[in-house]
Backbone as CSV, one residue per row, in Angstrom:
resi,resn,N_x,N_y,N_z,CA_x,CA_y,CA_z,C_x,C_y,C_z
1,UNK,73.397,169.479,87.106,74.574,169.671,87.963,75.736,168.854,87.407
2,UNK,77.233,169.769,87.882,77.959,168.787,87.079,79.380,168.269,87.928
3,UNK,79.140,166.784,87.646,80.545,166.413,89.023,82.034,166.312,87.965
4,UNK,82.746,166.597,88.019,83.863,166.495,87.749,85.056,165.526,88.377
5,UNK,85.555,164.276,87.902,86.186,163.042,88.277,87.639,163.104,88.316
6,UNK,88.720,163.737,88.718,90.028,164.271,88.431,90.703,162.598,88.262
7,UNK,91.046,162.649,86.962,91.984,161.263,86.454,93.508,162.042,87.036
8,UNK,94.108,160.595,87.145,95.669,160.843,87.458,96.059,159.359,86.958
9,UNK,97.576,159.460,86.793,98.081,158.038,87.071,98.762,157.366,88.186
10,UNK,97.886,155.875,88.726,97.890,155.199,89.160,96.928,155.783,90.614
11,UNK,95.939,156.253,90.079,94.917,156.451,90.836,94.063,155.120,91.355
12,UNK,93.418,155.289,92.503,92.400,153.749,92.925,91.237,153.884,92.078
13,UNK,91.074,152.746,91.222,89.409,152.753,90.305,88.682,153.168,91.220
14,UNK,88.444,152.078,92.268,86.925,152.439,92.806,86.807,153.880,93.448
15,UNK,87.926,154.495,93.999,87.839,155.515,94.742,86.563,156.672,93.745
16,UNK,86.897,156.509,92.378,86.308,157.604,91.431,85.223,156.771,90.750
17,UNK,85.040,155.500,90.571,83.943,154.131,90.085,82.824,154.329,91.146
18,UNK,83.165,154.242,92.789,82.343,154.315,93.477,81.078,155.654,93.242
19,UNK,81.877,156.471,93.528,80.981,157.754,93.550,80.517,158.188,92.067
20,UNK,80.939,157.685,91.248,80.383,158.000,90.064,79.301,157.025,89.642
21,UNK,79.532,155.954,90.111,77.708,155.165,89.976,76.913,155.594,90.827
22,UNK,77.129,156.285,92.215,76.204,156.505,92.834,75.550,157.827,92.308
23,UNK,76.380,159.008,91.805,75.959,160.531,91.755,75.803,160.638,89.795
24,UNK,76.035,159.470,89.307,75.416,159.394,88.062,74.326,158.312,88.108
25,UNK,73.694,158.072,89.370,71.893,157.923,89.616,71.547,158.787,89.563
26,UNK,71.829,159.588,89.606,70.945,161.015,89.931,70.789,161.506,88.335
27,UNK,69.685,161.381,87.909,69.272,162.320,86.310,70.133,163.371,86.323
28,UNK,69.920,164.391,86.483,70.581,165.658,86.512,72.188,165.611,87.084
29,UNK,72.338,165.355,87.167,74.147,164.802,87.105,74.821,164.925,85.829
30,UNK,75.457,165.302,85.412,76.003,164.746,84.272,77.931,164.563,84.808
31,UNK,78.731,164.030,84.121,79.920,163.777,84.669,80.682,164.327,83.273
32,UNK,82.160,164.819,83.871,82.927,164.949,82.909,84.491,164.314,83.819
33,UNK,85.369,163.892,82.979,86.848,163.347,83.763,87.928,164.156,83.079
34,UNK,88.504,164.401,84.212,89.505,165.731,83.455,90.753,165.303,84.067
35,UNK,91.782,164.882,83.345,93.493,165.141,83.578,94.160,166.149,82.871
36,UNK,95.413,165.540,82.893,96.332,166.510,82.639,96.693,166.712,81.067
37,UNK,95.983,165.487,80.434,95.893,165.551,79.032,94.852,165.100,78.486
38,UNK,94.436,164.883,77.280,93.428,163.741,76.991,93.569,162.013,76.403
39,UNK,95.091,161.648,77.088,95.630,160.606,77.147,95.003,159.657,78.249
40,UNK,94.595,158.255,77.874,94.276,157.210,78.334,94.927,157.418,79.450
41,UNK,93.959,156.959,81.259,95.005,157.419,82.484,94.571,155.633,83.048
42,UNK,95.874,155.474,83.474,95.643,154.212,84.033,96.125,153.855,85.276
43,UNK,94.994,153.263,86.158,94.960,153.097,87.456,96.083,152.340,87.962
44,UNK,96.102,152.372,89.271,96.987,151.574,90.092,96.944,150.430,90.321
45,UNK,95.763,149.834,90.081,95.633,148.112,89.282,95.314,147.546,87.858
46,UNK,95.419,148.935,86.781,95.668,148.998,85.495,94.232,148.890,84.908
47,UNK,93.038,149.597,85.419,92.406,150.086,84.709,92.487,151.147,83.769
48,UNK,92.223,151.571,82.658,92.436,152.617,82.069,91.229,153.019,81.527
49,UNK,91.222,154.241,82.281,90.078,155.338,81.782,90.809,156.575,80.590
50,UNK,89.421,157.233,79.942,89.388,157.942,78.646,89.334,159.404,79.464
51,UNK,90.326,160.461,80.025,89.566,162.170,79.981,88.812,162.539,78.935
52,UNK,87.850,163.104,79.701,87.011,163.837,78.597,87.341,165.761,78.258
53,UNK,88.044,165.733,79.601,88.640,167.099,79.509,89.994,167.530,79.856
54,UNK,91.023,168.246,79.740,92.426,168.550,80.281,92.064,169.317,81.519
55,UNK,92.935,169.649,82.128,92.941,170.792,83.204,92.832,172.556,83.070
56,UNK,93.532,172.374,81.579,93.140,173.677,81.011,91.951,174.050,80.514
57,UNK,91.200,173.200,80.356,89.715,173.227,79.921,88.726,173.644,80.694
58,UNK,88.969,172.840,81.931,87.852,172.994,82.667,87.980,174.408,83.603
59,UNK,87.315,174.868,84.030,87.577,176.356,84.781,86.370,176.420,86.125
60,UNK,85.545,175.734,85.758,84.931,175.484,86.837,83.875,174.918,86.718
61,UNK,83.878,174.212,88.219,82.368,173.052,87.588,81.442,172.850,89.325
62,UNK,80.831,171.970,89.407,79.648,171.884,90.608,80.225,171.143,91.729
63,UNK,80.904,170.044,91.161,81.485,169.186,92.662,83.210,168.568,91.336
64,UNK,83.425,168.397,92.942,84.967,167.785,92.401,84.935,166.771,92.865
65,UNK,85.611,165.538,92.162,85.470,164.093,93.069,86.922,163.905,92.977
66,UNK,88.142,163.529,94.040,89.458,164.023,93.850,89.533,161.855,94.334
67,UNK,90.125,161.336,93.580,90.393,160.114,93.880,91.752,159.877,94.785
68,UNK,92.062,158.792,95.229,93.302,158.207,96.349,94.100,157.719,95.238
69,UNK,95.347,157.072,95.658,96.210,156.599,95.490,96.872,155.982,96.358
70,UNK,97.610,154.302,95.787,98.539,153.883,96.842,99.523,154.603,96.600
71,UNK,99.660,154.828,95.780,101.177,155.809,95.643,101.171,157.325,96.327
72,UNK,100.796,157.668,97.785,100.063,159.243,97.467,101.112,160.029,97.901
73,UNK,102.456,159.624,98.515,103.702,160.388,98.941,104.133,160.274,97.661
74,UNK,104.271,160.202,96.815,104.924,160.209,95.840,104.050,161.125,95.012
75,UNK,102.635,161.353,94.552,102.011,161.849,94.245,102.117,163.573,95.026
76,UNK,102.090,163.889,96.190,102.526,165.233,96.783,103.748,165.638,96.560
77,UNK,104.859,164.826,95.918,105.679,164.774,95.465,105.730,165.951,93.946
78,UNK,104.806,164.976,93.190,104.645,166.202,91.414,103.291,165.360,91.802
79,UNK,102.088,166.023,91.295,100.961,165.792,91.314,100.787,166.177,90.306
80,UNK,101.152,166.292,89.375,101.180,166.203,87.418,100.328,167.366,87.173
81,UNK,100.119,168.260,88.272,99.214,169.158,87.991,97.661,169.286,88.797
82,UNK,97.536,168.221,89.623,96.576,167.750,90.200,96.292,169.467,91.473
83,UNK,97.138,169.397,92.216,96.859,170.213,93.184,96.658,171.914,92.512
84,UNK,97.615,172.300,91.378,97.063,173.990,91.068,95.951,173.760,90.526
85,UNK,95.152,173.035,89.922,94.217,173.163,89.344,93.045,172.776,90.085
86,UNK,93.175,172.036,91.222,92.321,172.096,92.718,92.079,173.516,93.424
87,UNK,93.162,174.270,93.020,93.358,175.560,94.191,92.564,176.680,93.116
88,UNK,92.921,176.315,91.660,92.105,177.446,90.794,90.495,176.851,90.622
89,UNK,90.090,175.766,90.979,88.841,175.370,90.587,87.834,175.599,91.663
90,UNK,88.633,175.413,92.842,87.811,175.094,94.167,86.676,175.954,94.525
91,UNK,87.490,177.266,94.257,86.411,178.813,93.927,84.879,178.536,93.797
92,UNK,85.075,177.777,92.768,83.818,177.820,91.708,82.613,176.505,92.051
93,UNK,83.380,175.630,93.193,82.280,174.670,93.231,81.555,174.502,94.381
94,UNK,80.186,173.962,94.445,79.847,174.199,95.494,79.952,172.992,96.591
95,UNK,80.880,171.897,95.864,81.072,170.490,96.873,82.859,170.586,95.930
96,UNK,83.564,170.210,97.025,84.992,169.876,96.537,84.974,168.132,97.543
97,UNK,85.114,167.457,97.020,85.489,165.992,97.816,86.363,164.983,97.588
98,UNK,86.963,163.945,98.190,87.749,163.498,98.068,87.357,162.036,98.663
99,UNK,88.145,160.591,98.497,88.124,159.625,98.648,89.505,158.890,99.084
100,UNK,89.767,158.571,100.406,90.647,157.712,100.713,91.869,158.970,100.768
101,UNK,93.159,158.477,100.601,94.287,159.011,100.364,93.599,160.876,99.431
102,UNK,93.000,160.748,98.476,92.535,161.944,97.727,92.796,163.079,98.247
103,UNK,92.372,162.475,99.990,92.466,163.672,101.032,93.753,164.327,101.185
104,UNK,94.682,164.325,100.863,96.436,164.262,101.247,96.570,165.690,100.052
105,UNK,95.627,165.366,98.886,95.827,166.111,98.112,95.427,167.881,97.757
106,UNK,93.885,167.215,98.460,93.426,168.331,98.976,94.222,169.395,100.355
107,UNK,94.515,168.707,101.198,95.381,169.233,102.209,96.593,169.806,101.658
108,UNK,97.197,169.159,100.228,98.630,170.054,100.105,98.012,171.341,99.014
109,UNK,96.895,171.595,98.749,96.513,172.425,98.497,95.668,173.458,99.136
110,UNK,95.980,173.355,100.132,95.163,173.927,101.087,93.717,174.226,101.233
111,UNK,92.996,172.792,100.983,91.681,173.356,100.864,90.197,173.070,101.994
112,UNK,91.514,172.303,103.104,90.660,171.262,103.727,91.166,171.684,105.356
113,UNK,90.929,171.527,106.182,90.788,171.814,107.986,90.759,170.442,108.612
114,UNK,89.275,169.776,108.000,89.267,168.603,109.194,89.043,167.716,108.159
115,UNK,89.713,166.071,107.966,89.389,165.374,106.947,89.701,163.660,107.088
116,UNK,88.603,162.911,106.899,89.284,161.539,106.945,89.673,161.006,105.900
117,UNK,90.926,159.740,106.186,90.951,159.562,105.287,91.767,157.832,105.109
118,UNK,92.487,157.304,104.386,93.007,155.515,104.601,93.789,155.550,105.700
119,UNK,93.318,154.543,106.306,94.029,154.772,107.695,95.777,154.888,107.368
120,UNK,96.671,154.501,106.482,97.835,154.146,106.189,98.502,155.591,105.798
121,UNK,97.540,156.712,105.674,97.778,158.131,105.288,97.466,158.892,105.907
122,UNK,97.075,158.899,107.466,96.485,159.911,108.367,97.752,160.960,108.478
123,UNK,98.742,160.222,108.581,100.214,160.855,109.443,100.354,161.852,108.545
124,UNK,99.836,162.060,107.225,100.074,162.619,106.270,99.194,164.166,106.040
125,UNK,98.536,163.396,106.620,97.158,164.853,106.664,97.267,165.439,107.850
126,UNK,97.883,165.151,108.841,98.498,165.596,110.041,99.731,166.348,109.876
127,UNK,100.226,165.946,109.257,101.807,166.484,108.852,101.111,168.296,108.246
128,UNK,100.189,168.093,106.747,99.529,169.344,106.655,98.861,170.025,107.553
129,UNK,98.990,169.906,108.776,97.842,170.356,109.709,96.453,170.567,109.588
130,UNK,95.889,169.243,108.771,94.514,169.021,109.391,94.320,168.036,110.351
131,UNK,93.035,168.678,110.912,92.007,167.891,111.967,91.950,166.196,111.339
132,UNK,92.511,165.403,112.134,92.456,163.773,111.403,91.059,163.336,111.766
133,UNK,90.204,162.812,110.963,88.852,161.949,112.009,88.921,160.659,111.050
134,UNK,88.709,159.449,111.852,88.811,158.395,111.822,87.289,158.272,111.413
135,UNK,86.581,159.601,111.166,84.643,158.451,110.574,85.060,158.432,109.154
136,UNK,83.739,157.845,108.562,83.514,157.029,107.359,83.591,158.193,106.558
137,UNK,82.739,159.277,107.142,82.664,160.992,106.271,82.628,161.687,106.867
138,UNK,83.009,162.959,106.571,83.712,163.872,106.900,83.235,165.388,106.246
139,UNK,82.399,165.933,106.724,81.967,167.401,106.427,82.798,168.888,106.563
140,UNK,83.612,169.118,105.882,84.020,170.869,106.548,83.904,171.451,105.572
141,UNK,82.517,172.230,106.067,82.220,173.222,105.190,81.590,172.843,103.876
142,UNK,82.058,172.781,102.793,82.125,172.688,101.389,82.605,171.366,100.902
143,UNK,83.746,171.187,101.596,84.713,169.985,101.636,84.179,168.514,102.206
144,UNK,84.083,167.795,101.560,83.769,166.268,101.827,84.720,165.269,101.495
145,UNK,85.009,164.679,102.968,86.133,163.828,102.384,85.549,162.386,103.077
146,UNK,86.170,161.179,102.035,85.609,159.695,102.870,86.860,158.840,102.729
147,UNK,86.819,158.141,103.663,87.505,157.243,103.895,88.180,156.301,102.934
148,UNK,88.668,155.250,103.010,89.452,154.251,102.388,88.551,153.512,101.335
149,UNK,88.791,154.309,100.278,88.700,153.075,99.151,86.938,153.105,98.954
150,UNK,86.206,151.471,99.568,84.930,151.466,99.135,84.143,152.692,100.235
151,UNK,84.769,153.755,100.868,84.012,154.432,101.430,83.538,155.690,100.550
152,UNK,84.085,155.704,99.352,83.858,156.758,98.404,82.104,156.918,98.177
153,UNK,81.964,155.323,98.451,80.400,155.143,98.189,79.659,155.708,99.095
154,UNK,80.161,155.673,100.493,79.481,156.443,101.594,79.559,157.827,101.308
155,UNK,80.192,158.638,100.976,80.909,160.092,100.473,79.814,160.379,99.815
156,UNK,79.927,159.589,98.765,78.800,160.015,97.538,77.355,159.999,97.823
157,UNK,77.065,158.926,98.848,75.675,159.134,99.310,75.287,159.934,99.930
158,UNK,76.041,160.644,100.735,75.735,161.604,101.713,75.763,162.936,100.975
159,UNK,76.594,163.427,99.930,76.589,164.234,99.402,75.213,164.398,98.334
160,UNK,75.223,163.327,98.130,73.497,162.974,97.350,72.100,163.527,98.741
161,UNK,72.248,163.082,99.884,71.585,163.574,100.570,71.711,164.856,100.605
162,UNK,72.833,165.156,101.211,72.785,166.961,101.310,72.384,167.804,100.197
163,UNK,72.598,167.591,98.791,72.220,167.985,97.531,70.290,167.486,97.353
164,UNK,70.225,166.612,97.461,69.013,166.256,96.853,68.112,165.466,97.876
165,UNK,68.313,165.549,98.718,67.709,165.019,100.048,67.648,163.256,100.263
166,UNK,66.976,163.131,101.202,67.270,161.611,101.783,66.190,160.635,100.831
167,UNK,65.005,161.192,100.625,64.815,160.001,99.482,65.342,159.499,98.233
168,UNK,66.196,160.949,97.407,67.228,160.374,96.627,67.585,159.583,97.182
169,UNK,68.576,159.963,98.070,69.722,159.234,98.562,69.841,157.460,98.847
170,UNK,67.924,157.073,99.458,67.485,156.300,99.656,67.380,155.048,98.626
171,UNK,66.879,156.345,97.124,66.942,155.414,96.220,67.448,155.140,95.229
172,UNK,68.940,155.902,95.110,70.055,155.912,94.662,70.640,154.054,95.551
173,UNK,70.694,154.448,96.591,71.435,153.378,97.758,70.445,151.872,97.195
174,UNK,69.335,152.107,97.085,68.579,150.596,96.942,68.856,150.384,95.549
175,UNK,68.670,150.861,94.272,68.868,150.921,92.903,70.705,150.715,92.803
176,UNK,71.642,150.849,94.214,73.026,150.238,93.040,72.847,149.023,94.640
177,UNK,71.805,148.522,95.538,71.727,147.462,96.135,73.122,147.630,97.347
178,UNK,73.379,148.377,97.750,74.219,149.141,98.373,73.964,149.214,100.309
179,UNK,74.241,148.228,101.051,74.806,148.286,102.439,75.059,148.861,103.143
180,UNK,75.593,150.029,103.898,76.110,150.473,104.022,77.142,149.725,106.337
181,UNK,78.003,149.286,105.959,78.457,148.484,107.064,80.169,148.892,107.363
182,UNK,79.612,149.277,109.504,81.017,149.868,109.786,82.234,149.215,109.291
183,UNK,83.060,149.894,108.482,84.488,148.381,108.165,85.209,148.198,109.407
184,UNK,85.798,147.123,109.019,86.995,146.268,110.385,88.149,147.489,110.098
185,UNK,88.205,147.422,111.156,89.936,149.009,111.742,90.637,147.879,111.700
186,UNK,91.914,148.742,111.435,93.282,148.271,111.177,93.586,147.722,112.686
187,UNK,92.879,147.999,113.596,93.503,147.593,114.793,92.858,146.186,115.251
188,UNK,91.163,146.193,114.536,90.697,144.693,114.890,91.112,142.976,114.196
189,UNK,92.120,143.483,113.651,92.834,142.510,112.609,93.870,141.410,113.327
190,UNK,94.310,140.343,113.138,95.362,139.539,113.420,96.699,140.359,113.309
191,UNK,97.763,140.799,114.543,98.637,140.917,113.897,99.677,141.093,112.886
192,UNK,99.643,139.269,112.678,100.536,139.453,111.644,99.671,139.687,110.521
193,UNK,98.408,139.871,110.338,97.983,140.332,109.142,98.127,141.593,109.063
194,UNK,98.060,142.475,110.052,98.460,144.227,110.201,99.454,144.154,109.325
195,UNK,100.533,143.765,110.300,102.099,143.761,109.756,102.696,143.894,108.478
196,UNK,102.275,142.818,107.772,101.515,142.639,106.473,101.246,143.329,105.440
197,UNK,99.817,143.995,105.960,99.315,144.617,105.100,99.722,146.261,105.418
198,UNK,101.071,146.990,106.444,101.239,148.028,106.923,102.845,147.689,105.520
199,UNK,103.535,146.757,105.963,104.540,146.472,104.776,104.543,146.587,103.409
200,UNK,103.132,146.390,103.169,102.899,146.479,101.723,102.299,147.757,101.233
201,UNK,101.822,148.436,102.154,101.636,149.878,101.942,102.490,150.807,101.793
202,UNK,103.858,150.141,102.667,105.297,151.300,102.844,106.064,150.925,102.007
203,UNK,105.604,149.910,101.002,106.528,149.729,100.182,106.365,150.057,98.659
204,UNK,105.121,150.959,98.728,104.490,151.520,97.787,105.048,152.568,97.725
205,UNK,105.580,152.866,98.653,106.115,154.846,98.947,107.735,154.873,98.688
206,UNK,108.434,153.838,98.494,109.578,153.627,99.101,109.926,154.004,97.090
């Protein structure tokens, strides 16, 4: 089976790190990372990953893993190509998913209904008229979307379950030593730490 990792620039590492250690446990996995060129893509805290494929290359594959961004209004903005090649691929796979913000992307491509996603980007997936849900994951249909950031890991496990059942999943989760624990909401926080950390998000977009 084959997951496909959509590189962009200034994408979140872990959003596409997470789920790719978990669903490259799985033997039969194999991974390929596809942008918009085969130019070095470098993250939003300056990791830089290698594509192994362009967008013109790939035509269709088994699962899509669509990563977040702090930058993601700006990204629905020109998505360098990100969203037509979501809308021509989607056809063909039998899991399309997303991580954090990722979700925003999927929605401006119309591929998604009900979807969670960083709490700092709901308004956004609302704005497209999807269903907002505040859980960790998120099932419609085909479509899998997870939450903020380290929830990619939850995404990926569950999709490992539904694909390959719960003892994978089991021992995928014990083999990367993996937790799985409700996170603190933006609302159980100190104030001025909200404040804060809501400022530094809007000033990513600005």
């Amino acid at each position: 089976m084959e997951a496909t990792f959509v590189l962009y620039p200034n994408m979140t590492a872990l959003d596409f790190v997470g789920p790719f250690e978990v669903l490259g446990s799985v033997p039969v996995v194999t991974a390929r990372f596809v942008a918009a060129s085969l130019e070095p893509v470098k993250s939003d805290n300056g990791l830089v990953v290698v594509p192994t494929d362009t967008f013109s290359a790939v035509k269709s594959t088994d699962i899509i893993v669509v990563p977040g961004s702090g930058h993601w209004r700006e990204l629905l903005k020109d998505s360098g190509g990100v969203v037509e090649w979501l809308r021509e691929v989607h056809p063909t796979t039998k899991w399309t998913t997303s991580v954090c913000t990722g979700s925003t992307l999927l929605a401006e491509a119309g591929l998604v209904s009900k979807a969670t996603t960083h709490w700092a980007a709901r308004s956004d997936l609302s704005d497209r008229g999807v269903e907002v849900s505040e859980d960790r994951v998120v099932f419609d249909g085909k479509v899998v979307t997870g939450a903020g950031v380290s929830a990619g890991i939850d995404m990926a496990l569950r999709l490992v379950e539904a694909e390959f059942g719960e003892m994978v999943a089991q021992a995928v989760q014990v083999g990367i030593e993996y937790d799985p624990q409700p996170p603190r909401s933006y609302d159980s926080i100190p104030p001025e730490v909200a404040a804060g950390l809501k400022a530094a998000f809007e000033s990513r977009q600005a």
